[in-house]
Coordinates of N, CA and C and ligand atoms in Angstrom, one line a residue:
M1045 N 97.8 130.0 96.6 CA 96.4 130.4 96.9 C 96.3 130.8 98.4
I1046 N 95.6 131.9 98.6 CA 95.4 132.3 100.0 C 93.9 132.5 100.2
I1047 N 93.4 132.0 101.3 CA 92.0 132.1 101.6 C 91.9 132.9 103.0
A1048 N 91.2 134.0 102.9 CA 91.1 134.9 104.1 C 89.7 134.7 104.7
I1049 N 89.7 134.3 106.0 CA 88.4 134.1 106.7 C 88.3 135.0 107.9
D1050 N 87.4 135.9 107.9 CA 87.2 136.8 109.1 C 85.8 136.6 109.6
G1051 N 85.6 137.1 110.9 CA 84.3 137.1 111.5 C 84.4 137.2 113.0
P1052 N 83.2 137.4 113.6 CA 83.2 137.6 115.1 C 83.4 136.3 115.8
A1053 N 83.5 136.4 117.1 CA 83.8 135.3 118.0 C 82.7 134.2 117.8
A1054 N 83.2 133.0 117.8 CA 82.3 131.8 117.7 C 81.4 131.7 116.5
S1055 N 81.8 132.4 115.4 CA 80.9 132.3 114.2 C 81.2 131.0 113.5
G1056 N 82.2 130.3 113.8 CA 82.6 129.1 113.1 C 83.7 129.2 112.1
K1057 N 84.4 130.4 112.2 CA 85.4 130.6 111.2 C 86.6 129.7 111.3
G1058 N 87.0 129.3 112.6 CA 88.1 128.4 112.8 C 87.8 127.0 112.3
T1059 N 86.6 126.6 112.6 CA 86.2 125.2 112.1 C 86.2 125.2 110.6
L1060 N 85.7 126.2 110.0 CA 85.7 126.3 108.5 C 87.1 126.3 108.0
A1061 N 87.9 127.2 108.6 CA 89.3 127.4 108.1 C 90.1 126.1 108.1
R1062 N 89.9 125.3 109.2 CA 90.6 124.0 109.3 C 90.1 123.1 108.2
R1063 N 88.8 123.0 108.0 CA 88.3 122.1 107.0 C 88.7 122.5 105.6
I1064 N 88.6 123.8 105.4 CA 89.0 124.3 104.0 C 90.5 124.0 103.7
A1065 N 91.3 124.3 104.7 CA 92.8 124.0 104.5 C 93.0 122.5 104.2
D1066 N 92.3 121.7 104.9 CA 92.4 120.2 104.7 C 91.9 119.9 103.2
H1067 N 90.8 120.5 102.9 CA 90.2 120.2 101.6 C 91.1 120.6 100.4
Y1068 N 91.7 121.8 100.5 CA 92.5 122.3 99.4 C 94.0 122.1 99.6
K1069 N 94.4 121.3 100.7 CA 95.8 121.0 101.0 C 96.6 122.3 101.2
L1070 N 96.1 123.2 102.0 CA 96.8 124.4 102.3 C 97.2 124.4 103.8
N1071 N 98.2 125.3 104.1 CA 98.6 125.5 105.5 C 97.4 126.3 106.2
H1072 N 97.3 126.2 107.5 CA 96.3 126.9 108.2 C 96.9 127.7 109.4
L1073 N 96.5 129.0 109.6 CA 96.9 129.7 110.8 C 95.6 130.4 111.4
D1074 N 95.4 130.0 112.6 CA 94.4 130.7 113.4 C 95.0 131.9 114.1
T1075 N 94.9 133.1 113.5 CA 95.6 134.3 113.9 C 95.1 134.7 115.3
G1076 N 93.9 134.3 115.7 CA 93.5 134.6 117.1 C 94.4 134.1 118.1
L1077 N 95.0 132.9 117.8 CA 95.9 132.3 118.8 C 97.2 133.2 119.0
T1078 N 97.6 134.0 118.0 CA 98.7 134.8 118.2 C 98.4 135.9 119.2
Y1079 N 97.2 136.5 119.2 CA 96.8 137.5 120.2 C 96.6 136.8 121.5
R1080 N 96.0 135.6 121.5 CA 95.8 134.9 122.7 C 97.1 134.6 123.4
A1081 N 98.1 134.2 122.6 CA 99.4 133.8 123.2 C 100.1 134.9 123.9
V1082 N 100.0 136.1 123.2 CA 100.6 137.3 123.9 C 99.9 137.7 125.1
A1083 N 98.5 137.6 125.1 CA 97.7 138.0 126.3 C 98.0 137.0 127.4
A1084 N 98.1 135.7 127.1 CA 98.4 134.7 128.1 C 99.7 134.9 128.7
A1085 N 100.7 135.3 127.9 CA 102.1 135.5 128.5 C 102.1 136.7 129.4
L1086 N 101.4 137.8 129.1 CA 101.3 138.9 130.0 C 100.6 138.6 131.3
L1087 N 99.5 137.8 131.1 CA 98.7 137.4 132.4 C 99.6 136.5 133.2
A1088 N 100.4 135.6 132.6 CA 101.3 134.7 133.4 C 102.3 135.5 134.1
Q1089 N 102.8 136.6 133.5 CA 103.9 137.4 134.2 C 103.3 138.5 135.1
G1090 N 102.0 138.5 135.2 CA 101.3 139.5 136.1 C 101.5 140.9 135.5
M1091 N 101.7 141.1 134.2 CA 101.9 142.4 133.6 C 100.5 142.9 133.1
P1092 N 100.4 144.3 133.1 CA 99.1 144.9 132.6 C 98.9 144.6 131.1
L1093 N 97.7 144.3 130.7 CA 97.4 144.0 129.3 C 97.7 145.2 128.4
G1094 N 97.8 146.4 128.9 CA 98.0 147.6 128.1 C 99.5 147.9 127.9
D1095 N 100.4 147.1 128.5 CA 101.8 147.4 128.4 C 102.4 147.0 127.0
E1096 N 102.4 147.9 126.1 CA 102.7 147.6 124.7 C 104.1 147.2 124.5
A1097 N 105.1 147.8 125.2 CA 106.5 147.4 125.0 C 106.7 145.9 125.4
I1098 N 106.1 145.5 126.5 CA 106.3 144.1 126.8 C 105.5 143.2 125.9
A1099 N 104.3 143.6 125.5 CA 103.6 142.8 124.5 C 104.3 142.6 123.2
I1100 N 105.0 143.7 122.8 CA 105.8 143.6 121.5 C 107.0 142.6 121.7
E1101 N 107.6 142.7 122.9 CA 108.7 141.8 123.2 C 108.3 140.3 123.2
V1102 N 107.1 140.1 123.8 CA 106.6 138.7 123.7 C 106.3 138.3 122.3
A1103 N 105.7 139.2 121.5 CA 105.4 138.8 120.1 C 106.7 138.5 119.3
R1104 N 107.8 139.2 119.6 CA 109.0 139.0 118.9 C 109.6 137.6 119.1
H1105 N 109.2 137.0 120.2 CA 109.7 135.7 120.5 C 108.7 134.6 120.3
L1106 N 107.6 135.0 119.7 CA 106.5 134.0 119.5 C 106.9 133.0 118.4
D1107 N 106.7 131.7 118.8 CA 106.9 130.6 117.8 C 105.5 130.1 117.4
L1108 N 105.1 130.3 116.2 CA 103.7 129.9 115.7 C 103.5 128.4 115.9
A1109 N 104.5 127.7 115.7 CA 104.4 126.2 115.7 C 104.2 125.7 117.2
K1110 N 104.5 126.5 118.2 CA 104.4 126.1 119.6 C 103.2 126.6 120.3
M1111 N 102.3 127.3 119.6 CA 101.1 127.8 120.3 C 100.2 126.6 120.6
D1112 N 99.8 126.6 121.9 CA 99.0 125.4 122.3 C 97.5 125.8 122.4
K1113 N 96.7 125.4 121.4 CA 95.3 125.8 121.3 C 94.5 125.3 122.5
S1114 N 94.9 124.1 123.0 CA 94.0 123.6 124.1 C 94.1 124.5 125.3
V1115 N 95.3 125.1 125.5 CA 95.5 126.0 126.7 C 94.9 127.4 126.3
L1116 N 95.3 127.9 125.1 CA 94.9 129.3 124.7 C 93.5 129.5 124.4
S1117 N 92.7 128.4 124.2 CA 91.3 128.7 123.8 C 90.4 129.0 125.1
A1118 N 91.0 129.0 126.3 CA 90.2 129.3 127.5 C 89.5 130.7 127.3
H1119 N 88.2 130.7 127.7 CA 87.4 131.9 127.5 C 88.0 133.2 128.0
E1120 N 88.6 133.2 129.2 CA 89.1 134.4 129.7 C 90.3 134.9 128.9
I1121 N 91.0 134.0 128.2 CA 92.1 134.4 127.4 C 91.6 135.1 126.2
G1122 N 90.4 134.7 125.7 CA 89.8 135.4 124.5 C 89.5 136.9 124.9
E1123 N 89.0 137.1 126.1 CA 88.7 138.4 126.5 C 90.0 139.3 126.6
A1124 N 91.0 138.6 127.3 CA 92.3 139.3 127.4 C 93.0 139.6 126.0
A1125 N 92.8 138.7 125.1 CA 93.3 138.9 123.8 C 92.7 140.1 123.1
S1126 N 91.4 140.3 123.3 CA 90.8 141.4 122.6 C 91.3 142.8 123.2
R1127 N 91.8 142.7 124.5 CA 92.3 143.9 125.1 C 93.7 144.2 124.5
V1128 N 94.6 143.2 124.3 CA 95.9 143.5 123.8 C 95.8 143.8 122.3
A1129 N 94.7 143.3 121.7 CA 94.6 143.5 120.2 C 94.3 145.0 119.8
V1130 N 94.1 145.9 120.7 CA 93.9 147.3 120.4 C 95.3 148.0 120.2
L1131 N 96.3 147.3 120.6 CA 97.7 148.0 120.6 C 98.3 147.9 119.2
G1132 N 98.4 149.1 118.6 CA 98.8 149.2 117.2 C 100.2 148.6 116.9
G1133 N 101.2 148.9 117.8 CA 102.5 148.4 117.6 C 102.6 146.9 117.7
L1134 N 101.8 146.3 118.6 CA 101.7 144.8 118.8 C 101.2 144.2 117.5
R1135 N 100.1 144.9 117.0 CA 99.5 144.3 115.8 C 100.5 144.3 114.6
E1136 N 101.3 145.4 114.5 CA 102.3 145.4 113.4 C 103.2 144.2 113.5
E1137 N 103.7 143.9 114.7 CA 104.6 142.8 114.9 C 103.9 141.4 114.6
L1138 N 102.7 141.2 115.0 CA 102.0 140.0 114.8 C 101.6 139.9 113.3
V1139 N 101.2 141.0 112.7 CA 100.8 140.9 111.2 C 102.1 140.5 110.4
R1140 N 103.3 141.0 110.8 CA 104.5 140.6 110.1 C 104.7 139.1 110.1
L1141 N 104.5 138.5 111.3 CA 104.5 137.0 111.4 C 103.5 136.3 110.5
Q1142 N 102.3 136.9 110.6 CA 101.1 136.2 109.8 C 101.4 136.3 108.3
K1143 N 101.9 137.5 107.9 CA 102.1 137.6 106.4 C 103.2 136.6 106.0
A1144 N 104.3 136.5 106.8 CA 105.3 135.5 106.5 C 104.8 134.1 106.4
F1145 N 103.9 133.8 107.3 CA 103.2 132.4 107.3 C 102.4 132.3 106.0
A1146 N 101.7 133.3 105.6 CA 100.8 133.2 104.4 C 101.7 133.1 103.1
A1147 N 102.9 133.6 103.2 CA 103.7 133.6 101.9 C 104.3 132.3 101.6
K1148 N 104.3 131.3 102.6 CA 104.9 130.0 102.4 C 104.1 129.1 101.5
A1149 N 104.8 128.3 100.6 CA 104.2 127.4 99.8 C 103.5 126.3 100.6
P1150 N 102.4 125.7 100.2 CA 101.7 126.0 98.9 C 100.6 127.0 99.0
G1151 N 100.6 127.8 100.1 CA 99.5 128.8 100.3 C 98.8 128.5 101.6
A1152 N 97.9 129.3 102.0 CA 97.4 129.1 103.3 C 95.9 129.7 103.5
V1153 N 95.3 129.1 104.5 CA 94.0 129.7 105.0 C 94.3 130.3 106.3
L1154 N 94.0 131.6 106.4 CA 94.2 132.3 107.7 C 92.8 132.8 108.2
D1155 N 92.6 132.6 109.5 CA 91.3 133.1 110.0 C 91.6 134.1 111.1
G1156 N 90.7 135.1 111.2 CA 90.9 136.2 112.3 C 89.9 137.3 112.1
R1157 N 90.3 138.5 112.3 CA 89.4 139.7 112.2 C 89.8 140.6 111.1
D1158 N 91.1 140.6 110.7 CA 91.6 141.6 109.8 C 92.4 141.0 108.6
I1159 N 92.1 139.7 108.3 CA 92.8 139.0 107.3 C 92.6 139.6 105.9
G1160 N 91.3 139.7 105.6 CA 90.9 140.3 104.3 C 91.2 141.8 104.1
T1161 N 91.3 142.5 105.3 CA 91.5 143.9 105.2 C 92.9 144.4 105.3
V1162 N 93.7 143.6 106.2 CA 95.1 144.1 106.5 C 96.2 143.0 106.2
V1163 N 96.0 141.8 106.7 CA 97.0 140.8 106.6 C 97.2 140.3 105.2
C1164 N 96.1 140.0 104.5 CA 96.2 139.4 103.1 C 95.1 140.2 102.2
P1165 N 95.3 141.5 102.0 CA 94.4 142.2 101.2 C 94.2 141.7 99.8
D1166 N 95.2 140.9 99.3 CA 95.2 140.4 97.9 C 94.8 138.9 97.9
A1167 N 94.2 138.4 99.0 CA 93.8 137.0 99.1 C 93.0 136.5 97.9
T1168 N 93.2 135.3 97.5 CA 92.5 134.7 96.3 C 91.0 134.8 96.6
V1169 N 90.6 134.4 97.8 CA 89.2 134.4 98.1 C 89.0 134.9 99.6
K1170 N 88.0 135.7 99.8 CA 87.8 136.2 101.1 C 86.4 135.9 101.6
L1171 N 86.3 135.3 102.8 CA 85.0 135.0 103.4 C 84.8 135.8 104.6
F1172 N 83.6 136.3 104.8 CA 83.3 136.9 106.1 C 82.2 136.1 106.7
V1173 N 82.6 135.3 107.8 CA 81.7 134.4 108.4 C 81.0 135.0 109.6
T1174 N 79.7 134.9 109.6 CA 79.0 135.5 110.8 C 77.8 134.6 111.2
A1175 N 77.2 134.9 112.3 CA 76.0 134.2 112.8 C 75.4 135.1 113.9
A1176 N 74.1 135.0 114.1 CA 73.5 135.8 115.1 C 74.2 135.6 116.5
P1177 N 74.3 136.6 117.3 CA 75.0 136.5 118.6 C 74.4 135.3 119.4
E1178 N 73.1 135.1 119.4 CA 72.5 134.1 120.2 C 73.0 132.7 119.7
A1179 N 73.1 132.5 118.4 CA 73.6 131.2 117.9 C 75.1 131.0 118.3
R1180 N 75.8 132.1 118.2 CA 77.3 132.0 118.6 C 77.4 131.7 120.0
A1181 N 76.6 132.3 120.9 CA 76.7 132.1 122.3 C 76.3 130.7 122.6
K1182 N 75.3 130.1 121.9 CA 74.9 128.8 122.2 C 76.0 127.8 121.8
R1183 N 76.7 128.1 120.7 CA 77.8 127.2 120.3 C 79.0 127.3 121.2
R1184 N 79.3 128.5 121.6 CA 80.5 128.6 122.5 C 80.2 128.0 123.9
T1185 N 78.9 128.2 124.4 CA 78.6 127.6 125.7 C 78.7 126.1 125.6
A1186 N 78.2 125.5 124.5 CA 78.2 124.0 124.4 C 79.7 123.6 124.3
E1187 N 80.5 124.3 123.6 CA 81.9 124.0 123.4 C 82.6 124.0 124.8
M1188 N 82.4 125.1 125.6 CA 83.0 125.2 126.9 C 82.5 124.1 127.8
Q1189 N 81.2 123.8 127.8 CA 80.7 122.8 128.7 C 81.2 121.4 128.3
G1190 N 81.4 121.2 127.0 CA 82.0 120.0 126.5 C 83.4 119.7 127.1
K1191 N 84.1 120.9 127.3 CA 85.5 120.8 127.8 C 85.5 120.8 129.4
G1192 N 84.3 120.8 130.0 CA 84.3 120.7 131.4 C 84.4 122.1 132.1
E1193 N 84.4 123.2 131.2 CA 84.5 124.6 131.7 C 83.1 125.0 132.3
D1194 N 83.2 125.9 133.3 CA 81.9 126.4 133.9 C 81.4 127.5 132.9
A1195 N 80.2 127.3 132.3 CA 79.8 128.3 131.4 C 78.3 128.5 131.4
S1196 N 77.8 129.7 131.5 CA 76.3 129.9 131.5 C 76.1 130.7 130.2
Y1197 N 75.0 130.3 129.5 CA 74.6 130.9 128.2 C 74.6 132.5 128.3
A1198 N 73.9 132.9 129.4 CA 73.7 134.4 129.6 C 75.1 135.1 129.7
S1199 N 76.0 134.6 130.4 CA 77.3 135.3 130.6 C 78.1 135.2 129.3
V1200 N 78.1 134.0 128.7 CA 78.8 133.9 127.4 C 78.3 134.9 126.4
L1201 N 77.0 135.0 126.3 CA 76.3 135.9 125.3 C 76.8 137.4 125.6
E1202 N 76.8 137.7 126.9 CA 77.2 139.1 127.3 C 78.7 139.3 126.9
D1203 N 79.5 138.3 127.2 CA 81.0 138.4 126.9 C 81.2 138.6 125.4
L1204 N 80.5 137.8 124.6 CA 80.7 137.8 123.1 C 80.3 139.2 122.6
K1205 N 79.2 139.7 123.1 CA 78.7 141.0 122.6 C 79.7 142.1 122.9
R1206 N 80.2 142.0 124.2 CA 81.2 143.0 124.6 C 82.4 143.0 123.7
R1207 N 82.9 141.7 123.4 CA 84.1 141.6 122.6 C 83.8 142.0 121.2
D1208 N 82.6 141.8 120.7 CA 82.3 142.2 119.3 C 82.4 143.8 119.2
V1209 N 81.9 144.4 120.2 CA 81.9 145.9 120.2 C 83.3 146.4 120.3
R1210 N 84.2 145.8 121.2 CA 85.6 146.2 121.3 C 86.3 145.9 120.0
D1211 N 86.1 144.8 119.4 CA 86.8 144.4 118.1 C 86.3 145.3 116.9
S1212 N 85.1 145.6 116.9 CA 84.6 146.4 115.8 C 84.8 147.9 115.9
S1213 N 85.0 148.4 117.1 CA 85.1 149.8 117.3 C 86.6 150.3 117.5
R1214 N 87.5 149.4 117.6 CA 88.9 149.9 117.8 C 89.4 150.6 116.6
S1215 N 90.4 151.5 116.8 CA 90.8 152.4 115.7 C 91.7 151.6 114.8
V1216 N 92.5 150.7 115.3 CA 93.4 149.9 114.4 C 92.8 148.6 113.9
A1217 N 92.8 148.4 112.6 CA 92.3 147.1 112.1 C 91.1 146.6 112.7
P1218 N 90.0 147.3 112.8 CA 88.7 146.8 113.4 C 88.2 145.7 112.6
L1219 N 87.4 144.8 113.3 CA 86.7 143.7 112.6 C 85.7 144.4 111.6
K1220 N 85.9 144.1 110.3 CA 84.8 144.5 109.4 C 85.0 143.7 108.1
Q1221 N 83.9 143.6 107.4 CA 83.9 142.8 106.2 C 84.6 143.6 105.1
A1222 N 85.6 143.0 104.4 CA 86.3 143.6 103.3 C 85.3 143.8 102.2
A1223 N 85.5 144.8 101.4 CA 84.5 145.2 100.3 C 84.4 144.0 99.4
D1224 N 85.4 143.2 99.1 CA 85.4 142.1 98.2 C 85.2 140.7 98.9
A1225 N 84.8 140.7 100.1 CA 84.6 139.5 100.8 C 83.2 138.9 100.6
H1226 N 83.0 137.6 100.6 CA 81.7 137.0 100.4 C 81.2 136.7 101.9
L1227 N 79.9 137.2 102.0 CA 79.3 137.0 103.4 C 78.7 135.6 103.5
L1228 N 79.0 134.9 104.6 CA 78.5 133.6 104.9 C 77.8 133.6 106.3
D1229 N 76.5 133.7 106.3 CA 75.8 133.8 107.6 C 75.4 132.3 107.9
T1230 N 76.0 131.8 109.0 CA 75.8 130.4 109.4 C 74.8 130.1 110.4
T1231 N 74.0 131.2 110.7 CA 73.0 131.1 111.8 C 72.2 129.8 111.7
E1232 N 71.7 129.6 110.5 CA 70.8 128.5 110.2 C 71.5 127.3 109.6
M1233 N 72.8 127.3 109.6 CA 73.5 126.1 109.0 C 74.3 125.3 110.0
D1234 N 74.3 124.0 109.8 CA 75.2 123.2 110.6 C 76.6 123.2 110.0
I1235 N 77.5 122.6 110.6 CA 78.9 122.7 110.2 C 79.1 122.2 108.8
E1236 N 78.5 121.1 108.4 CA 78.6 120.5 107.1 C 78.0 121.4 106.0
T1237 N 76.9 122.0 106.3 CA 76.2 122.9 105.3 C 77.1 124.1 105.1
A1238 N 77.6 124.7 106.2 CA 78.5 125.9 106.1 C 79.7 125.6 105.3
F1239 N 80.3 124.4 105.5 CA 81.5 124.0 104.8 C 81.2 123.9 103.3
Q1240 N 80.1 123.2 102.9 CA 79.7 123.1 101.5 C 79.5 124.5 100.9
A1241 N 78.8 125.4 101.6 CA 78.5 126.7 101.1 C 79.9 127.4 100.9
A1242 N 80.8 127.3 101.8 CA 82.1 127.9 101.6 C 82.9 127.4 100.4
V1243 N 82.8 126.0 100.3 CA 83.5 125.4 99.1 C 82.9 125.8 97.8
D1244 N 81.6 126.0 97.8 CA 80.9 126.5 96.6 C 81.4 127.9 96.2
I1245 N 81.5 128.8 97.2 CA 82.0 130.1 96.9 C 83.4 130.1 96.4
I1246 N 84.2 129.3 97.1 CA 85.7 129.2 96.7 C 85.8 128.7 95.3
D1247 N 85.1 127.6 95.0 CA 85.2 127.0 93.6 C 84.7 127.9 92.5
R1248 N 83.6 128.6 92.9 CA 83.0 129.5 91.9 C 84.1 130.7 91.6
T1249 N 84.7 131.2 92.7 CA 85.7 132.2 92.5 C 86.9 131.8 91.7
L1250 N 87.3 130.5 92.0 CA 88.5 130.0 91.3 C 88.2 129.8 89.8
A1251 N 87.0 129.4 89.6 CA 86.6 129.2 88.2 C 86.5 130.5 87.4
G1252 N 86.5 131.6 88.1 CA 86.5 132.9 87.5 C 85.1 133.3 87.0
Ligands
ADP8 N1 77.7 126.0 111.6 C1 77.8 125.6 112.9 N2 76.8 125.0 113.5 C2 76.9 124.6 114.8 N3 78.0 124.7 115.5 C3 79.1 125.2 114.9 C4 79.1 125.7 113.6 N4 80.3 126.1 113.3 C5 81.1 126.0 114.3 N5 80.4 125.4 115.3 C6 80.9 125.1 116.7 O1 80.9 126.3 117.4 C7 82.0 126.4 118.2 C8 82.8 127.7 117.8 O2 83.4 127.5 116.5 P1 84.8 128.0 116.1 O3 85.0 127.5 114.7 O4 85.8 127.8 117.1 O5 84.5 129.6 116.0 P2 85.4 130.8 115.8 O6 86.7 130.3 115.3 O7 84.7 131.7 114.9 O8 85.6 131.4 117.2 C9 82.8 125.1 118.1 O9 82.4 124.3 119.1 C10 82.3 124.5 116.7 O10 82.3 123.1 116.7
CDP9 N1 93.3 138.7 113.2 C1 92.9 138.8 114.5 C2 92.5 137.7 115.3 C3 92.1 137.9 116.6 N2 92.1 139.2 117.1 C4 91.8 139.5 118.5 O1 91.9 138.3 119.3 C5 90.7 138.0 120.0 C6 90.6 136.5 120.1 O2 90.4 136.0 118.8 P1 90.0 134.5 118.5 O3 89.7 134.4 117.0 O4 90.9 133.5 119.1 O5 88.6 134.4 119.2 P2 87.3 133.5 119.0 O6 86.7 134.1 117.7 O7 87.8 132.1 118.7 O8 86.5 133.6 120.2 C7 89.6 138.7 119.3 O9 88.5 139.0 120.1 C8 90.3 139.9 118.7 O10 90.3 141.0 119.6 C9 92.4 140.3 116.3 O11 92.3 141.4 116.7 N3 92.8 140.1 115.0

């Protein structure tokens, strides 16, 4: 069983993906971390984020098990990740790794931007998780402040909107809802309510 979860930044897709994987005893891959890991490596080497040859080389040596979320979740790495994510050759390399992860038993939950459209077009269930930009910015600001990062609501909102535009308008694998994905708008839902809504959709789909 494969569950594909896509959506914009800070919509809650990662939180849902982790809980759903736990609930159905599936593996979980946060595919955003793969783009973040490549961006972080380029930044650390002082290389331009548009250097596709080096980005591909980094991706070829990427070990999914060694990606450190606590380091990679930094706000500026998210911005850099969306810049490398426009590179088609890099995407091919990362999608290869993501597909191999999804193929392993007993199945997986993957979250990202193009899971339902490109990585797992035949997923058992597809969710497109969204929320109003203001709700997402509020969540991300609280998350960053909770980790002691310096964050203002206004600048986080501006950054998220800019990233949404870049992710939705790029020519390769743009962020978009797959035709057969279920829309889950979590603007007015807390985490528990969103999780229950997702489980309802998944169970209904599995029951046919
Ligand atoms: N429905 C929700 N209501 C309130 N906060 C939420 C909700 N879903 C997620 N969060 C919080 O918002 C932040 C971003 O969630 P996350 O799952 O990391 O989003 P994404 O993976 O889409 O970027 C986290 O701090 C998370 O705990
Ligand atoms: N499947 C994916 C996952 C992430 N990405 C890119 O990677 C960036 C960071 O993704 P993320 O999921 O870690 O970001 P958040 O939604 O957690 O803020 C996104 O803005 C996208 O540009 C992508 O292009 N395709």
